[in-house]
Amino acid sequence: MVEQPGQGRLGVGGEDLDREAHLVPEHRRPPAGPVDAAERAAPFLAQVARRSTNQGLARRGDRKFPILLSFVAQAAVDQLDEVVALFDQAVSARESRARSRTDEALAERAKKGEARQLLMDVILPVLADPSIPDEQVGGILRNRVGMQMLRELNADTWTPLPKDHGRLSELDSSYTYLRQFTPNVLTAIDFQGGPGTGALMQAVAILKELNRSGGRKVPAGAPAGFIPAKYADYLDKARKSGEDTAYRHYWELCVILCLRDGLRSGDVWVPGSRRYADPATYLYTPEQWAPRRDDYCRLVGKPTSAADALAQGKEELHSALEELETALASASPDDTGTVRLDPDDHLVVPPLSAEDIPAEAKTLKDELAGMLPFAPIASLLIELDARTNFLDCFTHAGGRKLAKTAETKRNILAVLIAQATNLGLARMSEACGVSYDVLAWTAEWYIREDTLREANTVIVNHHYNLPLAGVFGGGTMSSSDGQRFPVRGKSLTGRNMVIHGGQVLSTYTHVSDQWSTYGTKIIVPTAREAHYVLDDFLGNATDLPVTEHATDTHGATLINFALFDLVGKALTPRMRDLTRVTLVRDDTPTEIGRLYPHAGPLLGARWNEDLIADCWPDLLRMAGSLKYGQATASLIVGKWSAASRQNTLAAALREWGMLRRTLHTAKYLSDPVYRRKISRQLNKGEGLHALRRDLHYAQQGTITKPHLEQQTEQAWCLTVLTNAVVAWTTEYYSRAVLELRAQGRQVPDEVLAHISPGHSDNINFFGVINVDLTDRYLRCTGRVAWRPVFLCHHR
C-alpha cells in the first residue's frame, strides 16, 4: 500500500472511522432485516483495513482492533467461498476434459460405425436373398467384400457403450489429480445436506473416514442410492467382478460429482458461507414476509390469491393465443416473409428483414458528427463534471467527506482514464505528469465499486434528462449481453476458450434504449449468462424507468421468465429455434384445437395449475426477497436452475415460467413490430461493444489484473468513461440539431431516433493526457462554457 505524499495539502489525510453506518454504500449493505449497527459497520471497517498500511493501522491505537477483527471475519468468509468455488472449478474442469475426450472417441467410433454400416449394406442383400444357397453365402461375401477388409473390421473390438458413453471411465484418468485436493476439502469444509440428501451426506462421511484412516476398500454397506442411473452400471460391474480398486474409484468420483452438483443446486450448503449458504437463508421467512406481502403485491400488480393469479394467467394466455391464431390464419403458405404454417402444418419462422432505416439518417449522422468539436478525453470528463459534479461521488474510503481540491479531482480523473483505457498507472503517470505514487494512492482510497456505481448513476441520470436522449428511447427498455476481453496471467475469472484464441473473461453489461449503461459485472466466460440477467436489472439505482428487458436466447430460461414477471417486469428475449420451444395450454388438446385451429396444435404441454396454486405464496415470497434486496438474484437463479426435479418450489417456478414464455412466444410470432423492437434494442447493446473496445485500447485490450475486485473496478471505470462519451456526444448532437433547425432545416425526431451517440471519432485518448481543470472551454466566470459546434464538415 502506498502512502499519499503531502496528504494534508490535498485535504485527504486521516480516515474517519466514526462515521454513521448509513454512510455505507447502499448496494453493499447487508440484506434488509434486523441488523444492528455493528454488523452494518463491519464491511466498512474491513474495507479500511484492506486499504491501510501497517503504519497507518498502528497510528490508530485501540481502534485498530475492531478494524482488524472485521477484516479477519470478512476474509474468513471470502476465503471459504473461494475454496468451495475452486473445488467446483477444478472438478468441473476435469469433467469437461473427460467430456471432450469422450466426444472425440464417439466421433472416431462413428467413423468406424459408418464402415461397418457400409459392410452391412453388402451383407444383408446376400443374406436376404432366398435364391442363394446357404453353402454359397460365405464364398459370395468373401469375394464381394474382400478378405483384407473383413480382417480389418474383425480386428476392431466393438463393445457396447455405457449409458454415459464412457465419461466416468474417462474421468477416472484424473482420479490421481483430484485426490491431490479433495481429501483436504472434505476435511476442512463442513458440508451440510438438506432433505433428500441423506445418502449422499452419509457417503461423504464414509469417504472422509476412509481418507483419515487410509482405507482403500469401500465398506460393503456404503450407500450408493444417490448415484445417478447413468453411472450405476460402473459400480455394479466392478462389484460383481470383485475389482475393489475400480469400485473405490468410481464410487468416490460419484460422491465428488454429486457433492459438486448439490452445492450448485443448494441441496448441499456450507455453514458460514455467503455464496454456498442454505438457500432458505436467502429468502424472507414466512413470519418476515407476512407484513410485507400485501404491499409487495400492490407494487408489482400481482394478486395475493392463487385462484386470482391463475385466472389472470389464463386470461392473458387466451388473449395472446387469439392474436397468434389471427396471425397464422391470415398468413398464406406461399408468403415467405411472414410467420406461417407450411402445408404439413409445421411452423415456419422466417428471419426478420433488414430494418427500413430512412436514407437521410446516415447523411444526417455524418453531418452531425462533422459538426461536433474535437476534444481530448480528459477535457471531455472535466467538462461533463462541470455540468454533473459526478466527481463528487468519489469519496475517501475512510468515510470522511472532504472538499476536493483541484489536484484531487485531477488525480481521480487520471486514474479513471488509466483504468478505462487499460494504460495502467505507470504509463498514465508518464502521459499526464502525475507521479505514480500519487495515482496509486488515489486509486486505492477513491476508486471503488461503490463510488464508481454512484458516479455512473449521476451520468446516466444526466443523460436521461437530455431531450435528445428521449428521442433515442423512453428509458423503459434495456438489454444485457456479455463481452469477452483477453486476460494475461492467472485469474480465477479467466478461462481458456478456443473460439476466442486463449484465456478470456466476460463483462456483462445492462444497456438502456437511450444507449446508456447502468450495470456492469465481471463473470466467468463459461458461466451461464442467464444467471446474471436480474442482478443489475433489480439493482438499477438510476432514474431510468426500465420495465422491459431483452436478451439473446441465452437469457430465455424458464426461471428468468417466471422471476421477471413475479417482480412486476417483463423479459422479452430474442429467441431462436422457436419450433422446438414447448408451449403450454390450459385445456385438453381437443378443446384447444377447437378454439384455435391453427395455433392449438403448437401447444404441446398442459399447464400444471395445481402446482402453481400450492406454491403461489412461496413464489411471491421468493420474488419479494429479490425485489427488496434480501437475496442476490444470481444466487437464486443459479440455485433454482440447478435444483432437482424433486424440488417442488423450483418445479412451480418453472411451471410459471412456461406460461410466461408461452405468452412471450405468442406475441413474438404474431407481432413483427414487437420482434423488431427487441432486435433494435439488442443491436444498441452490441453497438456499445465497439465503443468499449475503442476506449479499452492499451495493451491490445488485454486485462492484466488478476483479482475479481480489481477487474470489477476496471470494468466500472470503462463503463463510466463509456457513459461519459455517450452523454457528451448526446449533448453536442442536441446543440448541433438546434443549430440546424435555427437555419430552417427540417430535422425530424423519427430520423434522429436512428442515430447513435456511441462513437469516439471526435475524441482523442492517445498521446499526452493533459488533465487541465482551467481549460478555457470548461470554466468561464464561474459558469460552464460550451464548445462551439461547426456548421460544415471541414473544420
Tab-separated table of N, CA, C and O in Angstrom, residues 595-689:
chain	number	residue	atom	x	y	z
A	595	LEU	N	-60.833	-24.231	-30.296
A	595	LEU	CA	-60.808	-22.782	-30.137
A	595	LEU	C	-59.792	-22.126	-31.079
A	595	LEU	O	-60.044	-21.036	-31.604
A	596	TYR	N	-58.662	-22.813	-31.262
A	596	TYR	CA	-57.580	-22.227	-32.060
A	596	TYR	C	-57.090	-23.277	-33.053
A	596	TYR	O	-56.096	-23.977	-32.793
A	597	PRO	N	-57.757	-23.409	-34.196
A	597	PRO	CA	-57.393	-24.476	-35.162
A	597	PRO	C	-55.955	-24.397	-35.651
A	597	PRO	O	-55.332	-25.422	-35.916
A	598	HIS	N	-55.395	-23.171	-35.785
A	598	HIS	CA	-54.029	-23.023	-36.286
A	598	HIS	C	-53.008	-23.023	-35.156
A	598	HIS	O	-51.957	-23.677	-35.240
A	599	ALA	N	-53.267	-22.277	-34.094
A	599	ALA	CA	-52.298	-22.153	-33.001
A	599	ALA	C	-52.375	-23.321	-32.023
A	599	ALA	O	-51.375	-23.660	-31.383
A	600	GLY	N	-53.535	-23.944	-31.912
A	600	GLY	CA	-53.715	-25.008	-30.928
A	600	GLY	C	-52.729	-26.149	-31.036
A	600	GLY	O	-52.148	-26.591	-30.035
A	601	PRO	N	-52.463	-26.677	-32.241
A	601	PRO	CA	-51.508	-27.791	-32.363
A	601	PRO	C	-50.091	-27.448	-31.937
A	601	PRO	O	-49.279	-28.355	-31.717
A	602	LEU	N	-49.755	-26.144	-31.819
A	602	LEU	CA	-48.407	-25.764	-31.400
A	602	LEU	C	-48.223	-25.880	-29.893
A	602	LEU	O	-47.090	-25.823	-29.409
A	603	LEU	N	-49.303	-26.037	-29.149
A	603	LEU	CA	-49.231	-26.072	-27.687
A	603	LEU	C	-49.066	-27.516	-27.245
A	603	LEU	O	-50.010	-28.303	-27.241
A	604	GLY	N	-47.855	-27.866	-26.839
A	604	GLY	CA	-47.530	-29.274	-26.632
A	604	GLY	C	-47.649	-29.799	-25.231
A	604	GLY	O	-47.458	-30.995	-25.008
A	605	ALA	N	-47.922	-28.961	-24.234
A	605	ALA	CA	-47.946	-29.438	-22.848
A	605	ALA	C	-49.106	-28.789	-22.103
A	605	ALA	O	-49.544	-27.679	-22.431
A	606	ARG	N	-49.567	-29.473	-21.088
A	606	ARG	CA	-50.650	-28.964	-20.239
A	606	ARG	C	-50.048	-28.228	-19.050
A	606	ARG	O	-49.132	-28.718	-18.394
A	607	TRP	N	-50.555	-27.051	-18.803
A	607	TRP	CA	-50.076	-26.224	-17.703
A	607	TRP	C	-50.523	-26.828	-16.381
A	607	TRP	O	-51.697	-27.153	-16.190
A	608	ASN	N	-49.592	-26.990	-15.429
A	608	ASN	CA	-49.883	-27.607	-14.132
A	608	ASN	C	-50.402	-26.545	-13.163
A	608	ASN	O	-49.645	-25.937	-12.405
A	609	GLU	N	-51.699	-26.324	-13.186
A	609	GLU	CA	-52.306	-25.285	-12.344
A	609	GLU	C	-52.256	-25.657	-10.865
A	609	GLU	O	-52.110	-24.776	-10.000
A	610	ASP	N	-52.396	-26.934	-10.564
A	610	ASP	CA	-52.407	-27.349	-9.156
A	610	ASP	C	-51.076	-27.046	-8.480
A	610	ASP	O	-51.048	-26.621	-7.315
A	611	LEU	N	-49.974	-27.269	-9.184
A	611	LEU	CA	-48.659	-26.994	-8.609
A	611	LEU	C	-48.500	-25.492	-8.337
A	611	LEU	O	-47.981	-25.094	-7.285
A	612	ILE	N	-48.969	-24.663	-9.261
A	612	ILE	CA	-48.894	-23.216	-9.066
A	612	ILE	C	-49.738	-22.806	-7.863
A	612	ILE	O	-49.310	-21.999	-7.028
A	613	ALA	N	-50.930	-23.357	-7.768
A	613	ALA	CA	-51.830	-22.998	-6.660
A	613	ALA	C	-51.212	-23.352	-5.314
A	613	ALA	O	-51.309	-22.582	-4.347
A	614	ASP	N	-50.566	-24.501	-5.242
A	614	ASP	CA	-49.971	-24.927	-3.973
A	614	ASP	C	-48.784	-24.058	-3.572
A	614	ASP	O	-48.545	-23.838	-2.373
A	615	CYS	N	-48.039	-23.579	-4.547
A	615	CYS	CA	-46.782	-22.872	-4.252
A	615	CYS	C	-46.861	-21.358	-4.439
A	615	CYS	O	-45.842	-20.673	-4.285
A	616	TRP	N	-48.032	-20.818	-4.775
A	616	TRP	CA	-48.129	-19.396	-5.070
A	616	TRP	C	-47.619	-18.511	-3.922
A	616	TRP	O	-46.862	-17.560	-4.163
A	617	PRO	N	-47.972	-18.766	-2.658
A	617	PRO	CA	-47.436	-17.920	-1.578
A	617	PRO	C	-45.909	-17.937	-1.521
A	617	PRO	O	-45.276	-16.893	-1.286
A	618	ASP	N	-45.311	-19.103	-1.735
A	618	ASP	CA	-43.851	-19.184	-1.698
A	618	ASP	C	-43.220	-18.522	-2.915
A	618	ASP	O	-42.110	-17.965	-2.833
A	619	LEU	N	-43.900	-18.568	-4.070
A	619	LEU	CA	-43.381	-17.867	-5.251
A	619	LEU	C	-43.342	-16.364	-5.008
A	619	LEU	O	-42.374	-15.686	-5.368
A	620	LEU	N	-44.387	-15.828	-4.400
A	620	LEU	CA	-44.402	-14.404	-4.074
A	620	LEU	C	-43.312	-14.072	-3.066
A	620	LEU	O	-42.650	-13.029	-3.159
A	621	ARG	N	-43.123	-14.947	-2.082
A	621	ARG	CA	-42.102	-14.705	-1.054
A	621	ARG	C	-40.705	-14.695	-1.681
A	621	ARG	O	-39.855	-13.863	-1.328
A	622	MET	N	-40.464	-15.602	-2.616
A	622	MET	CA	-39.169	-15.626	-3.292
A	622	MET	C	-38.967	-14.344	-4.099
A	622	MET	O	-37.906	-13.704	-4.034
A	623	ALA	N	-39.975	-13.948	-4.877
A	623	ALA	CA	-39.848	-12.746	-5.692
A	623	ALA	C	-39.686	-11.507	-4.825
A	623	ALA	O	-38.890	-10.612	-5.133
A	624	GLY	N	-40.425	-11.447	-3.707
A	624	GLY	CA	-40.284	-10.310	-2.804
A	624	GLY	C	-38.906	-10.235	-2.185
A	624	GLY	O	-38.362	-9.138	-1.979
A	625	SER	N	-38.312	-11.370	-1.894
A	625	SER	CA	-36.960	-11.381	-1.336
A	625	SER	C	-35.961	-10.796	-2.325
A	625	SER	O	-35.014	-10.103	-1.930
A	626	LEU	N	-36.172	-11.046	-3.621
A	626	LEU	CA	-35.303	-10.462	-4.638
A	626	LEU	C	-35.574	-8.977	-4.805
A	626	LEU	O	-34.654	-8.161	-4.867
A	627	LYS	N	-36.831	-8.634	-4.884
A	627	LYS	CA	-37.214	-7.240	-5.136
A	627	LYS	C	-36.727	-6.311	-4.032
A	627	LYS	O	-36.266	-5.195	-4.294
A	628	TYR	N	-36.820	-6.769	-2.792
A	628	TYR	CA	-36.443	-5.932	-1.656
A	628	TYR	C	-34.985	-6.085	-1.255
A	628	TYR	O	-34.555	-5.570	-0.239
A	629	GLY	N	-34.205	-6.831	-2.032
A	629	GLY	CA	-32.777	-6.924	-1.776
A	629	GLY	C	-32.375	-7.890	-0.693
A	629	GLY	O	-31.242	-7.844	-0.205
A	630	GLN	N	-33.255	-8.796	-0.292
A	630	GLN	CA	-32.909	-9.782	0.726
A	630	GLN	C	-31.935	-10.811	0.186
A	630	GLN	O	-31.138	-11.372	0.918
A	631	ALA	N	-31.996	-11.049	-1.134
A	631	ALA	CA	-31.142	-12.069	-1.755
A	631	ALA	C	-30.602	-11.537	-3.068
A	631	ALA	O	-31.203	-10.670	-3.704
A	632	THR	N	-29.451	-12.063	-3.472
A	632	THR	CA	-28.866	-11.723	-4.770
A	632	THR	C	-29.513	-12.578	-5.844
A	632	THR	O	-29.610	-13.799	-5.709
A	633	ALA	N	-29.956	-11.928	-6.912
A	633	ALA	CA	-30.705	-12.640	-7.943
A	633	ALA	C	-29.895	-13.772	-8.560
A	633	ALA	O	-30.424	-14.855	-8.818
A	634	SER	N	-28.604	-13.531	-8.827
A	634	SER	CA	-27.801	-14.574	-9.477
A	634	SER	C	-27.698	-15.825	-8.620
A	634	SER	O	-27.661	-16.945	-9.148
A	635	LEU	N	-27.656	-15.657	-7.293
A	635	LEU	CA	-27.624	-16.828	-6.421
A	635	LEU	C	-28.927	-17.616	-6.518
A	635	LEU	O	-28.924	-18.839	-6.644
A	636	ILE	N	-30.055	-16.891	-6.459
A	636	ILE	CA	-31.350	-17.555	-6.515
A	636	ILE	C	-31.540	-18.242	-7.866
A	636	ILE	O	-31.937	-19.411	-7.939
A	637	VAL	N	-31.266	-17.531	-8.943
A	637	VAL	CA	-31.452	-18.106	-10.273
A	637	VAL	C	-30.545	-19.316	-10.464
A	637	VAL	O	-30.959	-20.352	-10.993
A	638	GLY	N	-29.286	-19.202	-10.016
A	638	GLY	CA	-28.363	-20.320	-10.151
A	638	GLY	C	-28.795	-21.538	-9.366
A	638	GLY	O	-28.756	-22.668	-9.870
A	639	LYS	N	-29.222	-21.334	-8.114
A	639	LYS	CA	-29.631	-22.458	-7.275
A	639	LYS	C	-30.872	-23.145	-7.835
A	639	LYS	O	-30.922	-24.369	-7.950
A	640	TRP	N	-31.877	-22.335	-8.195
A	640	TRP	CA	-33.127	-22.959	-8.636
A	640	TRP	C	-33.034	-23.496	-10.053
A	640	TRP	O	-33.779	-24.387	-10.423
A	641	SER	N	-32.109	-22.976	-10.857
A	641	SER	CA	-31.902	-23.547	-12.187
A	641	SER	C	-31.265	-24.930	-12.099
A	641	SER	O	-31.515	-25.793	-12.945
A	642	ALA	N	-30.435	-25.133	-11.066
A	642	ALA	CA	-29.744	-26.420	-10.907
A	642	ALA	C	-30.502	-27.370	-9.984
A	642	ALA	O	-30.039	-28.483	-9.755
A	643	ALA	N	-31.646	-26.937	-9.452
A	643	ALA	CA	-32.385	-27.757	-8.492
A	643	ALA	C	-32.909	-29.029	-9.159
A	643	ALA	O	-33.200	-29.060	-10.360
A	644	SER	N	-33.048	-30.061	-8.375
A	644	SER	CA	-33.524	-31.343	-8.890
A	644	SER	C	-35.017	-31.281	-9.172
A	644	SER	O	-35.725	-30.362	-8.750
A	645	ARG	N	-35.500	-32.262	-9.908
A	645	ARG	CA	-36.919	-32.318	-10.250
A	645	ARG	C	-37.799	-32.506	-9.017
A	645	ARG	O	-38.986	-32.201	-9.040
A	646	GLN	N	-37.205	-32.993	-7.944
A	646	GLN	CA	-37.978	-33.225	-6.731
A	646	GLN	C	-38.213	-31.937	-5.932
A	646	GLN	O	-38.986	-31.932	-4.980
A	647	ASN	N	-37.552	-30.868	-6.313
A	647	ASN	CA	-37.721	-29.596	-5.621
A	647	ASN	C	-39.028	-28.958	-6.081
A	647	ASN	O	-39.147	-28.475	-7.196
A	648	THR	N	-40.017	-28.958	-5.193
A	648	THR	CA	-41.359	-28.514	-5.572
A	648	THR	C	-41.396	-27.045	-5.948
A	648	THR	O	-42.038	-26.654	-6.929
A	649	LEU	N	-40.709	-26.208	-5.170
A	649	LEU	CA	-40.727	-24.784	-5.452
A	649	LEU	C	-40.054	-24.477	-6.786
A	649	LEU	O	-40.536	-23.639	-7.568
A	650	ALA	N	-38.939	-25.141	-7.078
A	650	ALA	CA	-38.267	-24.944	-8.365
A	650	ALA	C	-39.162	-25.401	-9.513
A	650	ALA	O	-39.219	-24.759	-10.568
A	651	ALA	N	-39.879	-26.522	-9.295
A	651	ALA	CA	-40.791	-27.005	-10.332
A	651	ALA	C	-41.928	-26.019	-10.571
A	651	ALA	O	-42.327	-25.770	-11.716
A	652	ALA	N	-42.454	-25.421	-9.496
A	652	ALA	CA	-43.521	-24.436	-9.639
A	652	ALA	C	-43.008	-23.188	-10.353
A	652	ALA	O	-43.720	-22.580	-11.167
A	653	LEU	N	-41.775	-22.802	-10.051
A	653	LEU	CA	-41.190	-21.637	-10.706
A	653	LEU	C	-41.048	-21.896	-12.208
A	653	LEU	O	-41.339	-21.021	-13.039
A	654	ARG	N	-40.614	-23.088	-12.572
A	654	ARG	CA	-40.503	-23.418	-13.995
A	654	ARG	C	-41.881	-23.461	-14.649
A	654	ARG	O	-42.035	-23.053	-15.815
A	655	GLU	N	-42.873	-23.931	-13.914
A	655	GLU	CA	-44.218	-24.010	-14.473
A	655	GLU	C	-44.770	-22.613	-14.773
A	655	GLU	O	-45.387	-22.389	-15.806
A	656	TRP	N	-44.536	-21.673	-13.849
A	656	TRP	CA	-44.967	-20.297	-14.101
A	656	TRP	C	-44.160	-19.693	-15.256
A	656	TRP	O	-44.684	-18.929	-16.062
A	657	GLY	N	-42.889	-20.070	-15.336
A	657	GLY	CA	-42.068	-19.620	-16.449
A	657	GLY	C	-42.560	-20.163	-17.779
A	657	GLY	O	-42.459	-19.478	-18.813
A	658	MET	N	-43.111	-21.386	-17.797
A	658	MET	CA	-43.673	-21.946	-19.022
A	658	MET	C	-44.818	-21.081	-19.534
A	658	MET	O	-44.947	-20.834	-20.738
A	659	LEU	N	-45.658	-20.614	-18.616
A	659	LEU	CA	-46.765	-19.750	-19.014
A	659	LEU	C	-46.242	-18.443	-19.599
A	659	LEU	O	-46.671	-18.003	-20.673
A	660	ARG	N	-45.289	-17.802	-18.883
A	660	ARG	CA	-44.777	-16.514	-19.357
A	660	ARG	C	-44.038	-16.671	-20.682
A	660	ARG	O	-44.106	-15.791	-21.546
A	661	ARG	N	-43.329	-17.758	-20.865
A	661	ARG	CA	-42.640	-17.984	-22.136
A	661	ARG	C	-43.643	-18.183	-23.265
A	661	ARG	O	-43.430	-17.718	-24.397
A	662	THR	N	-44.749	-18.871	-22.978
A	662	THR	CA	-45.786	-19.062	-23.992
A	662	THR	C	-46.395	-17.731	-24.406
A	662	THR	O	-46.613	-17.465	-25.599
A	663	LEU	N	-46.666	-16.852	-23.426
A	663	LEU	CA	-47.222	-15.539	-23.732
A	663	LEU	C	-46.252	-14.727	-24.596
A	663	LEU	O	-46.656	-14.087	-25.573
A	664	HIS	N	-44.977	-14.752	-24.218
A	664	HIS	CA	-43.985	-14.012	-24.989
A	664	HIS	C	-43.850	-14.582	-26.395
A	664	HIS	O	-43.794	-13.821	-27.379
A	665	THR	N	-43.795	-15.894	-26.513
A	665	THR	CA	-43.615	-16.517	-27.825
A	665	THR	C	-44.795	-16.223	-28.733
A	665	THR	O	-44.620	-15.953	-29.932
A	666	ALA	N	-46.013	-16.268	-28.182
A	666	ALA	CA	-47.204	-15.985	-28.989
A	666	ALA	C	-47.149	-14.558	-29.542
A	666	ALA	O	-47.448	-14.318	-30.721
A	667	LYS	N	-46.771	-13.609	-28.702
A	667	LYS	CA	-46.665	-12.223	-29.177
A	667	LYS	C	-45.496	-12.062	-30.131
A	667	LYS	O	-45.573	-11.322	-31.120
A	668	TYR	N	-44.406	-12.740	-29.838
A	668	TYR	CA	-43.203	-12.671	-30.679
A	668	TYR	C	-43.511	-13.157	-32.095
A	668	TYR	O	-43.027	-12.595	-33.081
A	669	LEU	N	-44.341	-14.205	-32.202
A	669	LEU	CA	-44.684	-14.760	-33.507
A	669	LEU	C	-45.730	-13.921	-34.233
A	669	LEU	O	-45.696	-13.791	-35.456
A	670	SER	N	-46.670	-13.360	-33.503
A	670	SER	CA	-47.803	-12.681	-34.134
A	670	SER	C	-47.534	-11.211	-34.443
A	670	SER	O	-48.242	-10.618	-35.252
A	671	ASP	N	-46.540	-10.609	-33.803
A	671	ASP	CA	-46.331	-9.176	-33.945
A	671	ASP	C	-44.908	-8.891	-34.441
A	671	ASP	O	-43.959	-8.869	-33.654
A	672	PRO	N	-44.709	-8.642	-35.746
A	672	PRO	CA	-43.355	-8.355	-36.256
A	672	PRO	C	-42.783	-7.055	-35.702
A	672	PRO	O	-41.560	-6.916	-35.588
A	673	VAL	N	-43.624	-6.095	-35.340
A	673	VAL	CA	-43.130	-4.847	-34.745
A	673	VAL	C	-42.480	-5.134	-33.389
A	673	VAL	O	-41.453	-4.555	-33.028
A	674	TYR	N	-43.090	-6.046	-32.640
A	674	TYR	CA	-42.547	-6.459	-31.340
A	674	TYR	C	-41.189	-7.138	-31.520
A	674	TYR	O	-40.234	-6.854	-30.785
A	675	ARG	N	-41.081	-7.990	-32.517
A	675	ARG	CA	-39.815	-8.670	-32.783
A	675	ARG	C	-38.731	-7.675	-33.174
A	675	ARG	O	-37.594	-7.760	-32.711
A	676	ARG	N	-39.102	-6.698	-33.983
A	676	ARG	CA	-38.122	-5.729	-34.446
A	676	ARG	C	-37.653	-4.818	-33.313
A	676	ARG	O	-36.488	-4.427	-33.252
A	677	LYS	N	-38.559	-4.485	-32.406
A	677	LYS	CA	-38.179	-3.652	-31.265
A	677	LYS	C	-37.139	-4.354	-30.407
A	677	LYS	O	-36.173	-3.737	-29.944
A	678	ILE	N	-37.303	-5.654	-30.214
A	678	ILE	CA	-36.349	-6.429	-29.427
A	678	ILE	C	-34.990	-6.455	-30.129
A	678	ILE	O	-33.944	-6.244	-29.505
A	679	SER	N	-34.991	-6.717	-31.423
A	679	SER	CA	-33.728	-6.761	-32.171
A	679	SER	C	-33.034	-5.409	-32.163
A	679	SER	O	-31.808	-5.329	-32.046
A	680	ARG	N	-33.821	-4.325	-32.263
A	680	ARG	CA	-33.227	-2.991	-32.266
A	680	ARG	C	-32.532	-2.714	-30.936
A	680	ARG	O	-31.434	-2.160	-30.901
A	681	GLN	N	-33.156	-3.114	-29.840
A	681	GLN	CA	-32.556	-2.878	-28.534
A	681	GLN	C	-31.281	-3.705	-28.354
A	681	GLN	O	-30.275	-3.216	-27.834
A	682	LEU	N	-31.309	-4.947	-28.788
A	682	LEU	CA	-30.112	-5.779	-28.674
A	682	LEU	C	-28.979	-5.228	-29.531
A	682	LEU	O	-27.805	-5.302	-29.145
A	683	ASN	N	-29.310	-4.654	-30.673
A	683	ASN	CA	-28.276	-4.052	-31.525
A	683	ASN	C	-27.638	-2.848	-30.841
A	683	ASN	O	-26.450	-2.572	-31.042
A	684	LYS	N	-28.404	-2.119	-30.035
A	684	LYS	CA	-27.825	-0.995	-29.293
A	684	LYS	C	-26.780	-1.499	-28.302
A	684	LYS	O	-25.694	-0.924	-28.170
A	685	GLY	N	-27.125	-2.562	-27.590
A	685	GLY	CA	-26.158	-3.111	-26.648
A	685	GLY	C	-24.899	-3.598	-27.333
A	685	GLY	O	-23.771	-3.365	-26.865
A	686	GLU	N	-25.064	-4.269	-28.470
A	686	GLU	CA	-23.899	-4.758	-29.205
A	686	GLU	C	-23.116	-3.603	-29.831
A	686	GLU	O	-21.891	-3.683	-29.980
A	687	GLY	N	-23.830	-2.508	-30.180
A	687	GLY	CA	-23.146	-1.358	-30.751
A	687	GLY	C	-22.184	-0.714	-29.778
A	687	GLY	O	-21.139	-0.177	-30.182
A	688	LEU	N	-22.510	-0.751	-28.487
A	688	LEU	CA	-21.618	-0.167	-27.485
A	688	LEU	C	-20.382	-1.031	-27.243
A	688	LEU	O	-19.410	-0.552	-26.658
A	689	HIS	N	-20.428	-2.302	-27.629
A	689	HIS	CA	-19.229	-3.142	-27.506
A	689	HIS	C	-18.062	-2.532	-28.277
A	689	HIS	O	-16.915	-2.540	-27.809
